[in-house]
PDB file of C-alpha atoms in Angstrom:
ATOM      1  CA  UNK A   1     -87.856   0.301 -15.270  1.00 48.00           C
ATOM      2  CA  UNK A   2     -86.838  -2.029 -12.408  1.00 50.00           C
ATOM      3  CA  UNK A   3     -85.223  -5.427 -12.906  1.00 67.00           C
ATOM      4  CA  UNK A   4     -88.248  -6.957 -11.159  1.00 73.00           C
ATOM      5  CA  UNK A   5     -90.376  -6.283 -14.234  1.00 86.00           C
ATOM      6  CA  UNK A   6     -87.727  -6.608 -16.939  1.00 94.00           C
ATOM      7  CA  UNK A   7     -87.991  -9.656 -19.188  1.00 96.00           C
ATOM      8  CA  UNK A   8     -84.632 -10.490 -20.773  1.00 97.00           C
ATOM      9  CA  UNK A   9     -84.589 -13.436 -23.155  1.00 98.00           C
ATOM     10  CA  UNK A  10     -83.604 -14.968 -26.465  1.00 98.00           C
ATOM     11  CA  UNK A  11     -85.221 -17.858 -28.279  1.00 98.00           C
ATOM     12  CA  UNK A  12     -83.815 -20.457 -30.670  1.00 99.00           C
ATOM     13  CA  UNK A  13     -85.346 -22.932 -33.112  1.00 98.00           C
ATOM     14  CA  UNK A  14     -84.393 -26.556 -32.392  1.00 98.00           C
ATOM     15  CA  UNK A  15     -83.840 -29.461 -34.764  1.00 96.00           C
ATOM     16  CA  UNK A  16     -83.232 -32.063 -32.057  1.00 96.00           C
ATOM     17  CA  UNK A  17     -85.333 -31.579 -28.946  1.00 96.00           C
ATOM     18  CA  UNK A  18     -84.162 -34.857 -27.349  1.00 96.00           C
ATOM     19  CA  UNK A  19     -80.475 -34.075 -27.785  1.00 96.00           C
ATOM     20  CA  UNK A  20     -80.992 -30.536 -26.529  1.00 97.00           C
ATOM     21  CA  UNK A  21     -82.767 -31.726 -23.397  1.00 96.00           C
ATOM     22  CA  UNK A  22     -79.920 -34.156 -22.789  1.00 96.00           C
ATOM     23  CA  UNK A  23     -77.445 -31.271 -22.942  1.00 96.00           C
ATOM     24  CA  UNK A  24     -79.592 -29.264 -20.547  1.00 97.00           C
ATOM     25  CA  UNK A  25     -79.369 -31.998 -17.948  1.00 97.00           C
ATOM     26  CA  UNK A  26     -75.648 -32.479 -18.557  1.00 96.00           C
ATOM     27  CA  UNK A  27     -74.858 -28.873 -17.584  1.00 96.00           C
ATOM     28  CA  UNK A  28     -76.889 -29.125 -14.387  1.00 97.00           C
ATOM     29  CA  UNK A  29     -80.288 -27.727 -15.350  1.00 98.00           C
ATOM     30  CA  UNK A  30     -83.173 -28.875 -13.139  1.00 98.00           C
ATOM     31  CA  UNK A  31     -86.613 -29.798 -14.433  1.00 98.00           C
ATOM     32  CA  UNK A  32     -89.215 -27.675 -12.619  1.00 98.00           C
ATOM     33  CA  UNK A  33     -92.243 -28.129 -14.889  1.00 98.00           C
ATOM     34  CA  UNK A  34     -92.823 -31.245 -16.995  1.00 98.00           C
ATOM     35  CA  UNK A  35     -94.421 -30.882 -20.422  1.00 98.00           C
ATOM     36  CA  UNK A  36     -97.576 -28.809 -19.868  1.00 98.00           C
ATOM     37  CA  UNK A  37    -100.242 -27.647 -22.297  1.00 98.00           C
ATOM     38  CA  UNK A  38    -100.894 -23.894 -22.597  1.00 98.00           C
ATOM     39  CA  UNK A  39    -103.729 -21.938 -24.156  1.00 98.00           C
ATOM     40  CA  UNK A  40    -102.984 -18.267 -24.791  1.00 98.00           C
ATOM     41  CA  UNK A  41    -105.513 -15.572 -25.677  1.00 99.00           C
ATOM     42  CA  UNK A  42    -104.136 -12.308 -27.056  1.00 98.00           C
ATOM     43  CA  UNK A  43    -106.272  -9.234 -26.489  1.00 99.00           C
ATOM     44  CA  UNK A  44    -106.319  -5.864 -28.184  1.00 98.00           C
ATOM     45  CA  UNK A  45    -108.555  -2.854 -28.623  1.00 98.00           C
ATOM     46  CA  UNK A  46    -110.742  -2.720 -31.747  1.00 97.00           C
ATOM     47  CA  UNK A  47    -108.241  -0.404 -33.457  1.00 97.00           C
ATOM     48  CA  UNK A  48    -105.378  -2.858 -32.701  1.00 96.00           C
ATOM     49  CA  UNK A  49    -103.439  -0.058 -31.015  1.00 97.00           C
ATOM     50  CA  UNK A  50    -101.587  -2.438 -28.684  1.00 97.00           C
ATOM     51  CA  UNK A  51    -100.316  -4.558 -31.568  1.00 95.00           C
ATOM     52  CA  UNK A  52     -99.370  -1.495 -33.607  1.00 95.00           C
ATOM     53  CA  UNK A  53     -97.204  -0.362 -30.693  1.00 97.00           C
ATOM     54  CA  UNK A  54     -95.783  -3.904 -30.196  1.00 96.00           C
ATOM     55  CA  UNK A  55     -97.409  -4.165 -26.780  1.00 97.00           C
ATOM     56  CA  UNK A  56     -98.925  -7.381 -25.446  1.00 98.00           C
ATOM     57  CA  UNK A  57    -102.005  -8.151 -23.364  1.00 99.00           C
ATOM     58  CA  UNK A  58    -102.391 -11.883 -22.866  1.00 99.00           C
ATOM     59  CA  UNK A  59    -104.489 -14.297 -20.840  1.00 99.00           C
ATOM     60  CA  UNK A  60    -102.827 -17.684 -20.368  1.00 98.00           C
ATOM     61  CA  UNK A  61    -104.232 -20.940 -19.034  1.00 98.00           C
ATOM     62  CA  UNK A  62    -101.877 -23.748 -18.039  1.00 97.00           C
ATOM     63  CA  UNK A  63    -101.446 -25.012 -14.484  1.00 94.00           C
ATOM     64  CA  UNK A  64    -102.399 -21.468 -13.486  1.00 96.00           C
ATOM     65  CA  UNK A  65    -104.312 -18.578 -15.014  1.00 98.00           C
ATOM     66  CA  UNK A  66    -102.183 -15.486 -15.636  1.00 98.00           C
ATOM     67  CA  UNK A  67    -102.790 -12.063 -17.170  1.00 99.00           C
ATOM     68  CA  UNK A  68     -99.622 -10.616 -18.723  1.00 98.00           C
ATOM     69  CA  UNK A  69     -98.829  -7.161 -20.020  1.00 98.00           C
ATOM     70  CA  UNK A  70     -95.637  -6.433 -21.987  1.00 98.00           C
ATOM     71  CA  UNK A  71     -94.234  -3.172 -23.306  1.00 97.00           C
ATOM     72  CA  UNK A  72     -92.558  -3.012 -26.695  1.00 96.00           C
ATOM     73  CA  UNK A  73     -89.024  -4.412 -26.627  1.00 96.00           C
ATOM     74  CA  UNK A  74     -86.184  -1.960 -26.122  1.00 96.00           C
ATOM     75  CA  UNK A  75     -84.502  -1.127 -29.452  1.00 95.00           C
ATOM     76  CA  UNK A  76     -80.978  -2.113 -30.507  1.00 95.00           C
ATOM     77  CA  UNK A  77     -80.446  -4.821 -27.884  1.00 96.00           C
ATOM     78  CA  UNK A  78     -78.673  -8.176 -28.422  1.00 97.00           C
ATOM     79  CA  UNK A  79     -81.577  -9.956 -26.695  1.00 97.00           C
ATOM     80  CA  UNK A  80     -85.255  -9.190 -26.241  1.00 97.00           C
ATOM     81  CA  UNK A  81     -85.655  -6.779 -23.310  1.00 97.00           C
ATOM     82  CA  UNK A  82     -89.062  -5.470 -22.318  1.00 97.00           C
ATOM     83  CA  UNK A  83     -91.129  -4.615 -19.272  1.00 97.00           C
ATOM     84  CA  UNK A  84     -93.377  -7.506 -18.267  1.00 97.00           C
ATOM     85  CA  UNK A  85     -96.048  -7.446 -15.561  1.00 97.00           C
ATOM     86  CA  UNK A  86     -97.845 -10.660 -14.639  1.00 97.00           C
ATOM     87  CA  UNK A  87    -100.899 -11.119 -12.449  1.00 97.00           C
ATOM     88  CA  UNK A  88    -102.081 -14.539 -11.322  1.00 97.00           C
ATOM     89  CA  UNK A  89    -105.869 -14.831 -11.233  1.00 97.00           C
ATOM     90  CA  UNK A  90    -108.153 -17.604 -10.055  1.00 95.00           C
ATOM     91  CA  UNK A  91    -110.728 -18.015 -12.795  1.00 96.00           C
ATOM     92  CA  UNK A  92    -110.059 -17.950 -16.533  1.00 97.00           C
ATOM     93  CA  UNK A  93    -113.619 -17.109 -17.583  1.00 98.00           C
ATOM     94  CA  UNK A  94    -113.895 -14.273 -15.059  1.00 98.00           C
ATOM     95  CA  UNK A  95    -110.563 -12.820 -16.205  1.00 98.00           C
ATOM     96  CA  UNK A  96    -111.643 -13.017 -19.850  1.00 98.00           C
ATOM     97  CA  UNK A  97    -114.950 -11.317 -19.028  1.00 98.00           C
ATOM     98  CA  UNK A  98    -113.126  -8.553 -17.152  1.00 98.00           C
ATOM     99  CA  UNK A  99    -110.828  -7.785 -20.083  1.00 99.00           C
ATOM    100  CA  UNK A 100    -113.764  -7.801 -22.495  1.00 99.00           C
ATOM    101  CA  UNK A 101    -115.732  -5.464 -20.207  1.00 99.00           C
ATOM    102  CA  UNK A 102    -112.800  -3.041 -20.409  1.00 98.00           C
ATOM    103  CA  UNK A 103    -113.133  -2.987 -24.193  1.00 98.00           C
ATOM    104  CA  UNK A 104    -110.486  -5.532 -25.157  1.00 99.00           C
ATOM    105  CA  UNK A 105    -111.178  -8.278 -27.677  1.00 98.00           C
ATOM    106  CA  UNK A 106    -109.519 -11.626 -28.345  1.00 98.00           C
ATOM    107  CA  UNK A 107    -107.863 -11.361 -31.755  1.00 97.00           C
ATOM    108  CA  UNK A 108    -105.792 -14.538 -31.837  1.00 98.00           C
ATOM    109  CA  UNK A 109    -105.468 -17.763 -29.859  1.00 98.00           C
ATOM    110  CA  UNK A 110    -102.291 -19.797 -29.764  1.00 98.00           C
ATOM    111  CA  UNK A 111    -101.278 -22.944 -27.964  1.00 98.00           C
ATOM    112  CA  UNK A 112     -98.112 -24.756 -27.106  1.00 98.00           C
ATOM    113  CA  UNK A 113     -96.610 -27.392 -24.848  1.00 99.00           C
ATOM    114  CA  UNK A 114     -93.996 -25.979 -22.483  1.00 99.00           C
ATOM    115  CA  UNK A 115     -91.315 -27.745 -20.439  1.00 99.00           C
ATOM    116  CA  UNK A 116     -89.384 -25.613 -17.946  1.00 98.00           C
ATOM    117  CA  UNK A 117     -85.868 -26.043 -16.573  1.00 99.00           C
ATOM    118  CA  UNK A 118     -83.883 -23.747 -14.306  1.00 98.00           C
ATOM    119  CA  UNK A 119     -80.134 -23.242 -14.283  1.00 96.00           C
ATOM    120  CA  UNK A 120     -79.034 -21.078 -11.363  1.00 92.00           C
ATOM    121  CA  UNK A 121     -81.348 -18.057 -11.767  1.00 91.00           C
ATOM    122  CA  UNK A 122     -82.006 -18.603 -15.480  1.00 97.00           C
ATOM    123  CA  UNK A 123     -85.232 -20.117 -16.772  1.00 98.00           C
ATOM    124  CA  UNK A 124     -84.893 -22.296 -19.850  1.00 99.00           C
ATOM    125  CA  UNK A 125     -88.024 -23.469 -21.604  1.00 99.00           C
ATOM    126  CA  UNK A 126     -88.690 -25.930 -24.391  1.00 99.00           C
ATOM    127  CA  UNK A 127     -91.751 -24.846 -26.357  1.00 99.00           C
ATOM    128  CA  UNK A 128     -93.558 -27.093 -28.828  1.00 99.00           C
ATOM    129  CA  UNK A 129     -95.682 -25.007 -31.190  1.00 98.00           C
ATOM    130  CA  UNK A 130     -97.699 -26.056 -34.230  1.00 98.00           C
ATOM    131  CA  UNK A 131     -94.876 -24.835 -36.498  1.00 98.00           C
ATOM    132  CA  UNK A 132     -91.795 -26.064 -34.606  1.00 98.00           C
ATOM    133  CA  UNK A 133     -89.902 -26.636 -31.368  1.00 98.00           C
ATOM    134  CA  UNK A 134     -88.065 -23.764 -29.698  1.00 99.00           C
ATOM    135  CA  UNK A 135     -86.102 -22.998 -26.577  1.00 99.00           C
ATOM    136  CA  UNK A 136     -86.103 -19.727 -24.653  1.00 99.00           C
ATOM    137  CA  UNK A 137     -83.348 -18.683 -22.256  1.00 98.00           C
ATOM    138  CA  UNK A 138     -84.555 -15.996 -19.866  1.00 98.00           C
ATOM    139  CA  UNK A 139     -83.003 -14.041 -17.010  1.00 92.00           C
ATOM    140  CA  UNK A 140     -79.761 -12.386 -16.055  1.00 82.00           C
ATOM    141  CA  UNK A 141     -78.339 -10.296 -18.871  1.00 91.00           C
ATOM    142  CA  UNK A 142     -77.376 -10.692 -22.518  1.00 95.00           C
ATOM    143  CA  UNK A 143     -73.870 -11.897 -21.709  1.00 96.00           C
ATOM    144  CA  UNK A 144     -75.101 -14.683 -19.445  1.00 96.00           C
ATOM    145  CA  UNK A 145     -77.723 -15.741 -21.950  1.00 98.00           C
ATOM    146  CA  UNK A 146     -75.091 -15.873 -24.693  1.00 97.00           C
ATOM    147  CA  UNK A 147     -72.723 -17.877 -22.473  1.00 97.00           C
ATOM    148  CA  UNK A 148     -75.487 -20.343 -21.595  1.00 97.00           C
ATOM    149  CA  UNK A 149     -76.492 -20.697 -25.241  1.00 97.00           C
ATOM    150  CA  UNK A 150     -72.885 -21.552 -26.117  1.00 96.00           C
ATOM    151  CA  UNK A 151     -72.752 -24.182 -23.366  1.00 96.00           C
ATOM    152  CA  UNK A 152     -75.871 -25.724 -24.924  1.00 97.00           C
ATOM    153  CA  UNK A 153     -74.315 -25.753 -28.413  1.00 96.00           C
ATOM    154  CA  UNK A 154     -76.690 -23.126 -29.786  1.00 98.00           C
ATOM    155  CA  UNK A 155     -75.527 -20.795 -32.526  1.00 98.00           C
ATOM    156  CA  UNK A 156     -75.842 -17.270 -31.151  1.00 98.00           C
ATOM    157  CA  UNK A 157     -76.141 -15.811 -34.643  1.00 97.00           C
ATOM    158  CA  UNK A 158     -79.362 -17.831 -35.080  1.00 98.00           C
ATOM    159  CA  UNK A 159     -81.094 -16.404 -32.010  1.00 98.00           C
ATOM    160  CA  UNK A 160     -84.621 -15.086 -32.506  1.00 98.00           C
ATOM    161  CA  UNK A 161     -85.880 -11.875 -30.933  1.00 96.00           C
ATOM    162  CA  UNK A 162     -89.343 -11.968 -32.509  1.00 95.00           C
ATOM    163  CA  UNK A 163     -92.375 -13.294 -30.663  1.00 96.00           C
ATOM    164  CA  UNK A 164     -94.146 -16.498 -31.637  1.00 97.00           C
ATOM    165  CA  UNK A 165     -97.026 -14.468 -33.045  1.00 96.00           C
ATOM    166  CA  UNK A 166     -94.727 -12.328 -35.180  1.00 96.00           C
ATOM    167  CA  UNK A 167     -93.356 -15.575 -36.634  1.00 97.00           C
ATOM    168  CA  UNK A 168     -96.943 -16.734 -37.152  1.00 97.00           C
ATOM    169  CA  UNK A 169     -97.807 -13.589 -39.102  1.00 95.00           C
ATOM    170  CA  UNK A 170     -94.689 -14.019 -41.252  1.00 95.00           C
ATOM    171  CA  UNK A 171     -95.713 -17.612 -41.919  1.00 96.00           C
ATOM    172  CA  UNK A 172     -99.286 -16.668 -42.806  1.00 95.00           C
ATOM    173  CA  UNK A 173     -98.037 -14.227 -45.415  1.00 94.00           C
ATOM    174  CA  UNK A 174     -95.341 -16.558 -46.741  1.00 93.00           C
ATOM    175  CA  UNK A 175     -97.664 -19.568 -47.124  1.00 93.00           C
ATOM    176  CA  UNK A 176    -100.900 -17.630 -47.632  1.00 93.00           C
ATOM    177  CA  UNK A 177    -102.387 -19.444 -44.652  1.00 92.00           C
ATOM    178  CA  UNK A 178    -106.029 -18.870 -43.833  1.00 90.00           C
ATOM    179  CA  UNK A 179    -105.803 -20.271 -40.292  1.00 90.00           C
ATOM    180  CA  UNK A 180    -106.903 -17.507 -37.892  1.00 93.00           C
ATOM    181  CA  UNK A 181    -105.232 -19.057 -34.859  1.00 97.00           C
ATOM    182  CA  UNK A 182    -101.970 -20.762 -34.013  1.00 97.00           C
ATOM    183  CA  UNK A 183    -103.386 -24.073 -32.824  1.00 98.00           C
ATOM    184  CA  UNK A 184    -102.469 -27.679 -33.476  1.00 98.00           C
ATOM    185  CA  UNK A 185    -105.901 -28.304 -34.999  1.00 97.00           C
ATOM    186  CA  UNK A 186    -105.453 -25.431 -37.473  1.00 96.00           C
ATOM    187  CA  UNK A 187    -102.016 -26.731 -38.489  1.00 96.00           C
ATOM    188  CA  UNK A 188    -102.979 -30.399 -38.803  1.00 94.00           C
ATOM    189  CA  UNK A 189    -101.532 -31.837 -42.006  1.00 92.00           C
ATOM    190  CA  UNK A 190     -99.341 -28.810 -42.748  1.00 93.00           C
ATOM    191  CA  UNK A 191     -95.601 -29.142 -43.322  1.00 93.00           C
ATOM    192  CA  UNK A 192     -93.687 -26.094 -42.075  1.00 95.00           C
ATOM    193  CA  UNK A 193     -89.945 -25.519 -42.566  1.00 96.00           C
ATOM    194  CA  UNK A 194     -87.547 -23.063 -40.973  1.00 96.00           C
ATOM    195  CA  UNK A 195     -87.346 -21.319 -44.351  1.00 96.00           C
ATOM    196  CA  UNK A 196     -91.105 -20.772 -44.210  1.00 96.00           C
ATOM    197  CA  UNK A 197     -90.615 -19.031 -40.860  1.00 97.00           C
ATOM    198  CA  UNK A 198     -87.665 -16.989 -42.100  1.00 96.00           C
ATOM    199  CA  UNK A 199     -85.337 -18.336 -39.392  1.00 97.00           C
ATOM    200  CA  UNK A 200     -82.630 -20.980 -38.944  1.00 96.00           C
ATOM    201  CA  UNK A 201     -82.290 -23.784 -36.407  1.00 97.00           C
ATOM    202  CA  UNK A 202     -79.618 -23.016 -33.829  1.00 98.00           C
ATOM    203  CA  UNK A 203     -78.623 -26.579 -32.953  1.00 94.00           C
ATOM    204  CA  UNK A 204     -77.181 -27.306 -36.397  1.00 71.00           C
ATOM    205  CA  UNK A 205     -75.183 -30.481 -36.960  1.00 55.00           C
ATOM    206  CA  UNK A 206     -72.150 -28.478 -38.040  1.00 45.00           C
ATOM    207  CA  UNK A 207     -72.039 -26.864 -34.623  1.00 47.00           C
ATOM    208  CA  UNK A 208     -72.545 -29.974 -32.473  1.00 49.00           C
TER     209      UNK A 208
END
């Protein structure tokens, strides 16, 4: 597996998005993508074999349209490490039709708002999902990600290696949710806590 296709990242739940973004700017991070809406369609075969093997096939629409494939994450790593291959395409509907013609089916849709900063060669995102606000630090290696998290006053012990959809499935079971998709419309009126998600916020007041 070459570094070109290796995704290395950790995510953290945030209590204070405004304060966190202020710290990002204070350490020299540059805004490269203002808050942008994303729609994500996850595909699988009818037998859900991709999901069972923790592999990902996704079609994303934001400022661009991108097909992404991810292998299962490598085991026993301090951060999430997995092969990721992305292909930019020009038409969302055509890409969706192609995947469906190959036998894949959409099994869940999720949306978020994403803001992107860069710090040297690291990409740092702020993701607003229907159940909370998160940051992802991606690039380099585990040591650099840990160092950057510390400089942003994030508790390393509270890092999250699970995907947003794994957290969604945990939440559905915990709260007995009937919502089929992770969308803002489906979550309207719901109150979700970090305990419901089985995680802890990393920017805790005791640490700041």
